[in-house]
mmCIF file of C-alpha atoms in Angstrom:
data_model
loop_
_atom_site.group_PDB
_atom_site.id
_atom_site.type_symbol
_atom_site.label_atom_id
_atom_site.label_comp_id
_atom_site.label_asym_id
_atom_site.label_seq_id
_atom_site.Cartn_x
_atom_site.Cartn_y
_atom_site.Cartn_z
ATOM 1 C CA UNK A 22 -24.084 -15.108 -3.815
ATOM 2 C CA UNK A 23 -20.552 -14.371 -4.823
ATOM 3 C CA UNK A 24 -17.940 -13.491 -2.154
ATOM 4 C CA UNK A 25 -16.215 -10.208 -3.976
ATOM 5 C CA UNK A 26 -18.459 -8.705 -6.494
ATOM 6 C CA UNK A 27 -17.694 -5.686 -9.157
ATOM 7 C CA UNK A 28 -19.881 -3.008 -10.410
ATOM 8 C CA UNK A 29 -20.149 -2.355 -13.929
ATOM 9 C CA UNK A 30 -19.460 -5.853 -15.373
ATOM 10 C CA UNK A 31 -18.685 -3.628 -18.263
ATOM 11 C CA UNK A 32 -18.089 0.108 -19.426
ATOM 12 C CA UNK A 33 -17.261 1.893 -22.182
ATOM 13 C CA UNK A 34 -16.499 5.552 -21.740
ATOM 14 C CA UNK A 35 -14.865 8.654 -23.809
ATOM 15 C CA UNK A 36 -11.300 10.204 -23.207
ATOM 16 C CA UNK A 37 -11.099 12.709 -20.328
ATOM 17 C CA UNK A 38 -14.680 11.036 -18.424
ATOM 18 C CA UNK A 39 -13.844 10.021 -14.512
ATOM 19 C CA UNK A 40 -14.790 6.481 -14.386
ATOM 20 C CA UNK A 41 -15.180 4.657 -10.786
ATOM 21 C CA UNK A 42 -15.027 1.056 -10.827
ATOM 22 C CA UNK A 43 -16.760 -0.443 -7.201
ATOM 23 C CA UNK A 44 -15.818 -3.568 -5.168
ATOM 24 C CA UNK A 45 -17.766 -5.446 -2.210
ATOM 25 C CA UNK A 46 -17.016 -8.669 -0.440
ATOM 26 C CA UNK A 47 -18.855 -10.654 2.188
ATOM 27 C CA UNK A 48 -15.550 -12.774 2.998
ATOM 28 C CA UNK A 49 -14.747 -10.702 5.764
ATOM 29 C CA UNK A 50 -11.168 -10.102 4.328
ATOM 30 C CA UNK A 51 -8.856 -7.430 5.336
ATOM 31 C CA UNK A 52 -6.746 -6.922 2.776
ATOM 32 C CA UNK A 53 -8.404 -5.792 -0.707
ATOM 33 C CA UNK A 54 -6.369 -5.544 -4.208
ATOM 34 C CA UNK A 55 -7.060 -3.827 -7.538
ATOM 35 C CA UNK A 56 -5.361 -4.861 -10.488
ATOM 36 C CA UNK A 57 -5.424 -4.834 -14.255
ATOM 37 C CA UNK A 58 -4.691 -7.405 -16.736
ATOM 38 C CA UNK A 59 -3.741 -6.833 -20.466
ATOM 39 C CA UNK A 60 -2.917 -9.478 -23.191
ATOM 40 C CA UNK A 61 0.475 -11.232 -22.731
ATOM 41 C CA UNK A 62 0.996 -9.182 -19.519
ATOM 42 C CA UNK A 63 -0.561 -11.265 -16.986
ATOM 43 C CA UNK A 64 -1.964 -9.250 -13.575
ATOM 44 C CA UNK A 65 -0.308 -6.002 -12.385
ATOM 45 C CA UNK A 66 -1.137 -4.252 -8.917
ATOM 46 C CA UNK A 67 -2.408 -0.547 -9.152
ATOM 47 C CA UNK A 68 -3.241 0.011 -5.519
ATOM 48 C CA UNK A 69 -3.998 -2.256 -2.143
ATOM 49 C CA UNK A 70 -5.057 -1.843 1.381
ATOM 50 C CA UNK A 71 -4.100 -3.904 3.976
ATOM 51 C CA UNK A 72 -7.659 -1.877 6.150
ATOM 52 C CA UNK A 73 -9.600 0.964 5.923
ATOM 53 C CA UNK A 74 -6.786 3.427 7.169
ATOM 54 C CA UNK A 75 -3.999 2.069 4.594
ATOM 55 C CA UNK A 76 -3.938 2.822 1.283
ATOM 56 C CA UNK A 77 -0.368 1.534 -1.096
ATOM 57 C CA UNK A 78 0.439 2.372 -4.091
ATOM 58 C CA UNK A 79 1.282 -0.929 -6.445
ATOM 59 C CA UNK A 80 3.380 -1.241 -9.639
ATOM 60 C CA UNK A 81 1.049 1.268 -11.946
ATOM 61 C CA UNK A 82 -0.618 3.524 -9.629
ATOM 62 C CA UNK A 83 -0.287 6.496 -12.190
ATOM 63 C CA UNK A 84 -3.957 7.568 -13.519
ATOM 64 C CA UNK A 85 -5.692 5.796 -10.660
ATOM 65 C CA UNK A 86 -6.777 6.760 -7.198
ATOM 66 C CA UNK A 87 -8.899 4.368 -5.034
ATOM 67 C CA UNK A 88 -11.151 4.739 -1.817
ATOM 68 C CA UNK A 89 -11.400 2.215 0.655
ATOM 69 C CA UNK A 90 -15.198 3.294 2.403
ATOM 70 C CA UNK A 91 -14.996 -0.082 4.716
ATOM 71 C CA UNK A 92 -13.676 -3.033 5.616
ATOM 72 C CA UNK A 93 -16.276 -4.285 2.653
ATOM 73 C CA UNK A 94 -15.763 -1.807 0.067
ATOM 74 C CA UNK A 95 -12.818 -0.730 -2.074
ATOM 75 C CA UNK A 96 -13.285 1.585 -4.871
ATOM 76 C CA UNK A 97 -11.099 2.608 -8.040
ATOM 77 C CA UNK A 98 -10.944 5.857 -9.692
ATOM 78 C CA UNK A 99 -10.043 6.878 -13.340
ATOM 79 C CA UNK A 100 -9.874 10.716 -12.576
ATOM 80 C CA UNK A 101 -9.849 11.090 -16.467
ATOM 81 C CA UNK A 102 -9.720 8.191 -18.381
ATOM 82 C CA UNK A 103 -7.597 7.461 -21.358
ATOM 83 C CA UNK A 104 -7.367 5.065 -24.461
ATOM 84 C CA UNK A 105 -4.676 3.132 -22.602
ATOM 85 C CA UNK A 106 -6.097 2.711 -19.492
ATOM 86 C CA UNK A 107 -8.455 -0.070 -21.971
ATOM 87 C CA UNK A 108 -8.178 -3.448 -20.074
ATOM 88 C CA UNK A 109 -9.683 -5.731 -17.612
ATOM 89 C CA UNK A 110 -9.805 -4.948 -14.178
ATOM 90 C CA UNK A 111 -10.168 -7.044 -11.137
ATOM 91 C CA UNK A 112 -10.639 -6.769 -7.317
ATOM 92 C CA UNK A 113 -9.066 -9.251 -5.287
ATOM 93 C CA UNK A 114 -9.087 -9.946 -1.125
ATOM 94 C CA UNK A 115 -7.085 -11.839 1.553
ATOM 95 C CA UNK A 116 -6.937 -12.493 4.567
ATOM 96 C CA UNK A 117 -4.907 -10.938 7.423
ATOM 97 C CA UNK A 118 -3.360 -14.167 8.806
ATOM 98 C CA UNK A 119 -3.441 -18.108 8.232
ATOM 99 C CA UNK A 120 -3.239 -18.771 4.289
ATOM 100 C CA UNK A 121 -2.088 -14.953 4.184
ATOM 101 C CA UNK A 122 -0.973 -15.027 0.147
ATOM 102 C CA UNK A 123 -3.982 -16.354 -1.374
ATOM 103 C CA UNK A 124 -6.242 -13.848 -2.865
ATOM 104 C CA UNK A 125 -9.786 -13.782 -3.922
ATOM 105 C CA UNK A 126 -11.044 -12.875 -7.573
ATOM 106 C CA UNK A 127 -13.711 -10.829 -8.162
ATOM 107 C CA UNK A 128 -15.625 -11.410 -11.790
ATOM 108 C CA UNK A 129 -14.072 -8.573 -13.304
ATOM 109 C CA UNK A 130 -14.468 -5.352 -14.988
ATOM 110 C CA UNK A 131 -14.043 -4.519 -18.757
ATOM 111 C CA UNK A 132 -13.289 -1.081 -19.577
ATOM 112 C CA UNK A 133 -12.974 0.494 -23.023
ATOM 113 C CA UNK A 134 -11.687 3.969 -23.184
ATOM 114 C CA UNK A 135 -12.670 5.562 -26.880
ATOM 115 C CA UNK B 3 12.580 -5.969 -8.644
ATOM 116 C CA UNK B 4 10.426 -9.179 -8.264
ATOM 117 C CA UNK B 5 9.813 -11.372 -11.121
ATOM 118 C CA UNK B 6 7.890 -13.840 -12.104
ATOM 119 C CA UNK B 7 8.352 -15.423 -15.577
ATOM 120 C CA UNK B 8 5.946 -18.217 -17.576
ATOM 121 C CA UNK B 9 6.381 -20.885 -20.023
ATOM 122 C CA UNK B 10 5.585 -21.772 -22.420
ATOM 123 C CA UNK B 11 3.222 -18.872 -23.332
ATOM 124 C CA UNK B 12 0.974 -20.673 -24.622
ATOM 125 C CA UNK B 13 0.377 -24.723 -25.732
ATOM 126 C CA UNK B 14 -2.259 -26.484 -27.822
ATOM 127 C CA UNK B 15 -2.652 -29.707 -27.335
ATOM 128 C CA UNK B 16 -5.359 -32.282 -28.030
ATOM 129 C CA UNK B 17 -7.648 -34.375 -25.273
ATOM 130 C CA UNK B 18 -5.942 -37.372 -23.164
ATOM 131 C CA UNK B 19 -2.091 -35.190 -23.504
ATOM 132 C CA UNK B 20 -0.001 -34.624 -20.414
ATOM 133 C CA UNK B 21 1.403 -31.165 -20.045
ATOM 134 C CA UNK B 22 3.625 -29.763 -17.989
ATOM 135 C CA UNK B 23 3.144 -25.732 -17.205
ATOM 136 C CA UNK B 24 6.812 -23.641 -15.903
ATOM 137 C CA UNK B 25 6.961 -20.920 -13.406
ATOM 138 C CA UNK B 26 10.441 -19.423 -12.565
ATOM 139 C CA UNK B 27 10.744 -16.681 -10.249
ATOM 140 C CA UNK B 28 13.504 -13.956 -8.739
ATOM 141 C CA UNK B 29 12.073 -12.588 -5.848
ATOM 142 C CA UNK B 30 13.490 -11.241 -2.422
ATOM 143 C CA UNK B 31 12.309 -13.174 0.821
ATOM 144 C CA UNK B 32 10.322 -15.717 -0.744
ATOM 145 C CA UNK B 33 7.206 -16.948 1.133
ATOM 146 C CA UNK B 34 5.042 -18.837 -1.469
ATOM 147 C CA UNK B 35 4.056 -19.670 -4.547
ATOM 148 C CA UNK B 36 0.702 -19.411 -5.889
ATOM 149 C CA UNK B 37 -1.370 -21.455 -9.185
ATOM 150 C CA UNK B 38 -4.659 -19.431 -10.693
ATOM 151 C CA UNK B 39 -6.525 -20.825 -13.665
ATOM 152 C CA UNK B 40 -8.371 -18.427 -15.210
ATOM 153 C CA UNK B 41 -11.296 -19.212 -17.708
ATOM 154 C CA UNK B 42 -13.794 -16.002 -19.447
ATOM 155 C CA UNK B 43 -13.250 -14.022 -16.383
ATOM 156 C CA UNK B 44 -11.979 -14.520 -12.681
ATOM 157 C CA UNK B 45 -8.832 -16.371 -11.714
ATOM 158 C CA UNK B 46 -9.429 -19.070 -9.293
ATOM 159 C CA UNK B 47 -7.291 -20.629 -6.786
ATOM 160 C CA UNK B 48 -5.720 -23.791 -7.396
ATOM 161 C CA UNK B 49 -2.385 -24.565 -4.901
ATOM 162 C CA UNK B 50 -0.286 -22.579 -2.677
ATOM 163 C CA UNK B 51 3.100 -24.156 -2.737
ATOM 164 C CA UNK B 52 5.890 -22.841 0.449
ATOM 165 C CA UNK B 53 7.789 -25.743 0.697
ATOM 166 C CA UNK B 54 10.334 -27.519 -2.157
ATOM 167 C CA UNK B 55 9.729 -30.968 -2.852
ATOM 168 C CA UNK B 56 6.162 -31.484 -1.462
ATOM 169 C CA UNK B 57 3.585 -32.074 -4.067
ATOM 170 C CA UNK B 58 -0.322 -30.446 -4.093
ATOM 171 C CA UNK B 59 -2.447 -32.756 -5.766
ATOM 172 C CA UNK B 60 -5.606 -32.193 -6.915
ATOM 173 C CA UNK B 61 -7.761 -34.852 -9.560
ATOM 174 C CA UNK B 62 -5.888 -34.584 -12.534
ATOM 175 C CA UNK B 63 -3.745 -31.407 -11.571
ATOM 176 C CA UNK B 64 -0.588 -31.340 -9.449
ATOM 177 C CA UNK B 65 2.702 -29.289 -8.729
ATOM 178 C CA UNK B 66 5.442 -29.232 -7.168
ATOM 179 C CA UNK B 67 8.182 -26.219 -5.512
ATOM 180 C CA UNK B 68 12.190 -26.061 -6.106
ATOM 181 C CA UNK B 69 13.216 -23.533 -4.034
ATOM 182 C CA UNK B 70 17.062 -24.296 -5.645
ATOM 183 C CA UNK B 71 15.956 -24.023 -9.056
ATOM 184 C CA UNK B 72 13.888 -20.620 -7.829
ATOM 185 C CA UNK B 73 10.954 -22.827 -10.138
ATOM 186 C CA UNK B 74 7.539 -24.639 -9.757
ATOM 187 C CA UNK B 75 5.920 -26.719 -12.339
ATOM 188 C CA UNK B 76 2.098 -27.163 -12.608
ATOM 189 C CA UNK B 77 1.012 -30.419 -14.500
ATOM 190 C CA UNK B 78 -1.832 -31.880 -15.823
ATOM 191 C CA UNK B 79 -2.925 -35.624 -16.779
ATOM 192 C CA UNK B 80 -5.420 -36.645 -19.261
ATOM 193 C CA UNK B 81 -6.205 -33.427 -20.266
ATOM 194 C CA UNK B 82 -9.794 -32.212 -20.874
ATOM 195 C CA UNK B 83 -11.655 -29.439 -23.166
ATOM 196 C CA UNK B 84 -12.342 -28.265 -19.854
ATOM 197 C CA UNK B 85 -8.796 -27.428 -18.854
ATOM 198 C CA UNK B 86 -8.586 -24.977 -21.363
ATOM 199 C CA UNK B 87 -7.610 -21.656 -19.673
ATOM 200 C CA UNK B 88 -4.765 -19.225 -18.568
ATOM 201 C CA UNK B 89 -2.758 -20.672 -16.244
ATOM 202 C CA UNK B 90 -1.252 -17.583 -14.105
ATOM 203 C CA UNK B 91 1.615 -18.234 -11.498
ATOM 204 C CA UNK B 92 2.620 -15.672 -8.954
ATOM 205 C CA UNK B 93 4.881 -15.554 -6.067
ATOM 206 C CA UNK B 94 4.644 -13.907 -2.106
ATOM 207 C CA UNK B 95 7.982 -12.303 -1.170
ATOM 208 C CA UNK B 96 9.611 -9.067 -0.541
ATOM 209 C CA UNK B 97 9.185 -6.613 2.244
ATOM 210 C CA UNK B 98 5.312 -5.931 1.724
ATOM 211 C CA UNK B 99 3.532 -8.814 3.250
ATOM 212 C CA UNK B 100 0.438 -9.702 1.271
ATOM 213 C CA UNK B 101 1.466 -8.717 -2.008
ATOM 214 C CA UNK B 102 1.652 -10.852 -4.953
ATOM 215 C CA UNK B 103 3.909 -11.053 -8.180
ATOM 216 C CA UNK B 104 2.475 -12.232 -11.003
ATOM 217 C CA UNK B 105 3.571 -14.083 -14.313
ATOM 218 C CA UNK B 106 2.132 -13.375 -17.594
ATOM 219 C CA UNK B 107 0.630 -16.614 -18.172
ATOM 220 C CA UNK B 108 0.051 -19.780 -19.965
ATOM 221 C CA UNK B 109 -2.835 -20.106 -22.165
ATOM 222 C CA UNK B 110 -3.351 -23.792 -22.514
ATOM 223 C CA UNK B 111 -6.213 -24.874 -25.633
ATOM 224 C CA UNK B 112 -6.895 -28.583 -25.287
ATOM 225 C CA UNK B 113 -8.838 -29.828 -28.749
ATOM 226 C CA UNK B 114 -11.449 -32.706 -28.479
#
């Protein structure tokens, strides 16, 4: 079974629908990322949480808010989605201590906003 | 503002080449630097690189940190089909621990 999974795979919704994009892990990780990734503009950070009682803002929080339920479960939130809010997204983890940097991919999330 | 640049931005090349993948950075408080290749979906972890000089080797793929040149280079030997991917770089630093920079990437094609 994979460590950080993401629910839908894929979606394709209209402009102005809330969209929530879901993230579990079994890796026992504190820290859990979302990010998105467009053509030629490699990974950016839209939110993070370092447990469940911290929630960050990253580089392009606008348009998003996230939920972090538990330790296991992080959540992203399109609170009305638009055309260029189109991309992939991924959920990441890491641990707390030890090999602190590295982080964990989940499989990703495609999202088309019509 | 952290930074984290790529290059080349992409590179086709054809089965049994050498190439050599950049990664320059500006970053505040460095702590590491971090290689993902990334094939259809999920990037994967490949070295985490803190100190300048000391090579990570793995098979066919190495790199290598210069913390004077603020760069890291990512090579691989005898390349295969299967190499073909985005190569991402990003760096740990700043004042948020935990957070990573990352480049925009190096799509590498290799041709049978």
């Amino acid at each position: 079974d994979a460590d950080v999974t993401q629910t839908p795979r894929n979606r394709i919704t209209k402009t102005g629908k809330r969209i929530m994009l879901e993230c579990s892990q079994t890796k026992g990780h504190d820290r859990m990322y979302w990010y998105r990734q467009d053509p030629g503009l490699g990974l950016r950070l839209i939110y993070y949480s370092f447990d469940v009682k911290d929630i960050n803002k990253g580089e392009i929080s606008d348009g998003y808010s996230v939920s972090r339920q538990a330790q296991a479960k992080f959540s992203l939130s399109l609170e009305s989605a638009i055309p260029n809010q189109t991309a992939l997204y991924f959920c990441a983890t890491g641990e707390l201590a030890g090999a602190a940097d590295t982080q964990y991919f989940g499989p990703g999330t495609r999202l088309t906003v019509l | 503002e952290d930074k984290v640049v790529q290059s080349p931005l992409s590179l086709v090349v054809h089965e049994g080449d050498t190439v050599t993948l950049n990664c320059s950075y500006e970053v505040t408080n460095f702590r590491s630097l971090l290689w993902y290749k990334q094939e259809k979906k999920a990037p994967t972890f490949l070295f985490m690189l803190t100190s300048s000089g000391i090579e990570k080797k793995s098979g066919r793929l190495s790199s290598i940190l210069d913390k004077k040149e603020l760069s890291s280079i990512l090579n691989i030997t005898a390349t295969q089909t299967g190499d073909s991917a985005i190569y991402l770089c990003a760096v740990a630093g700043g004042t948020s621990y935990g957070k990573l920079t990352f480049g925009q990437g190096t799509i590498l094609t290799v041709h049978p």
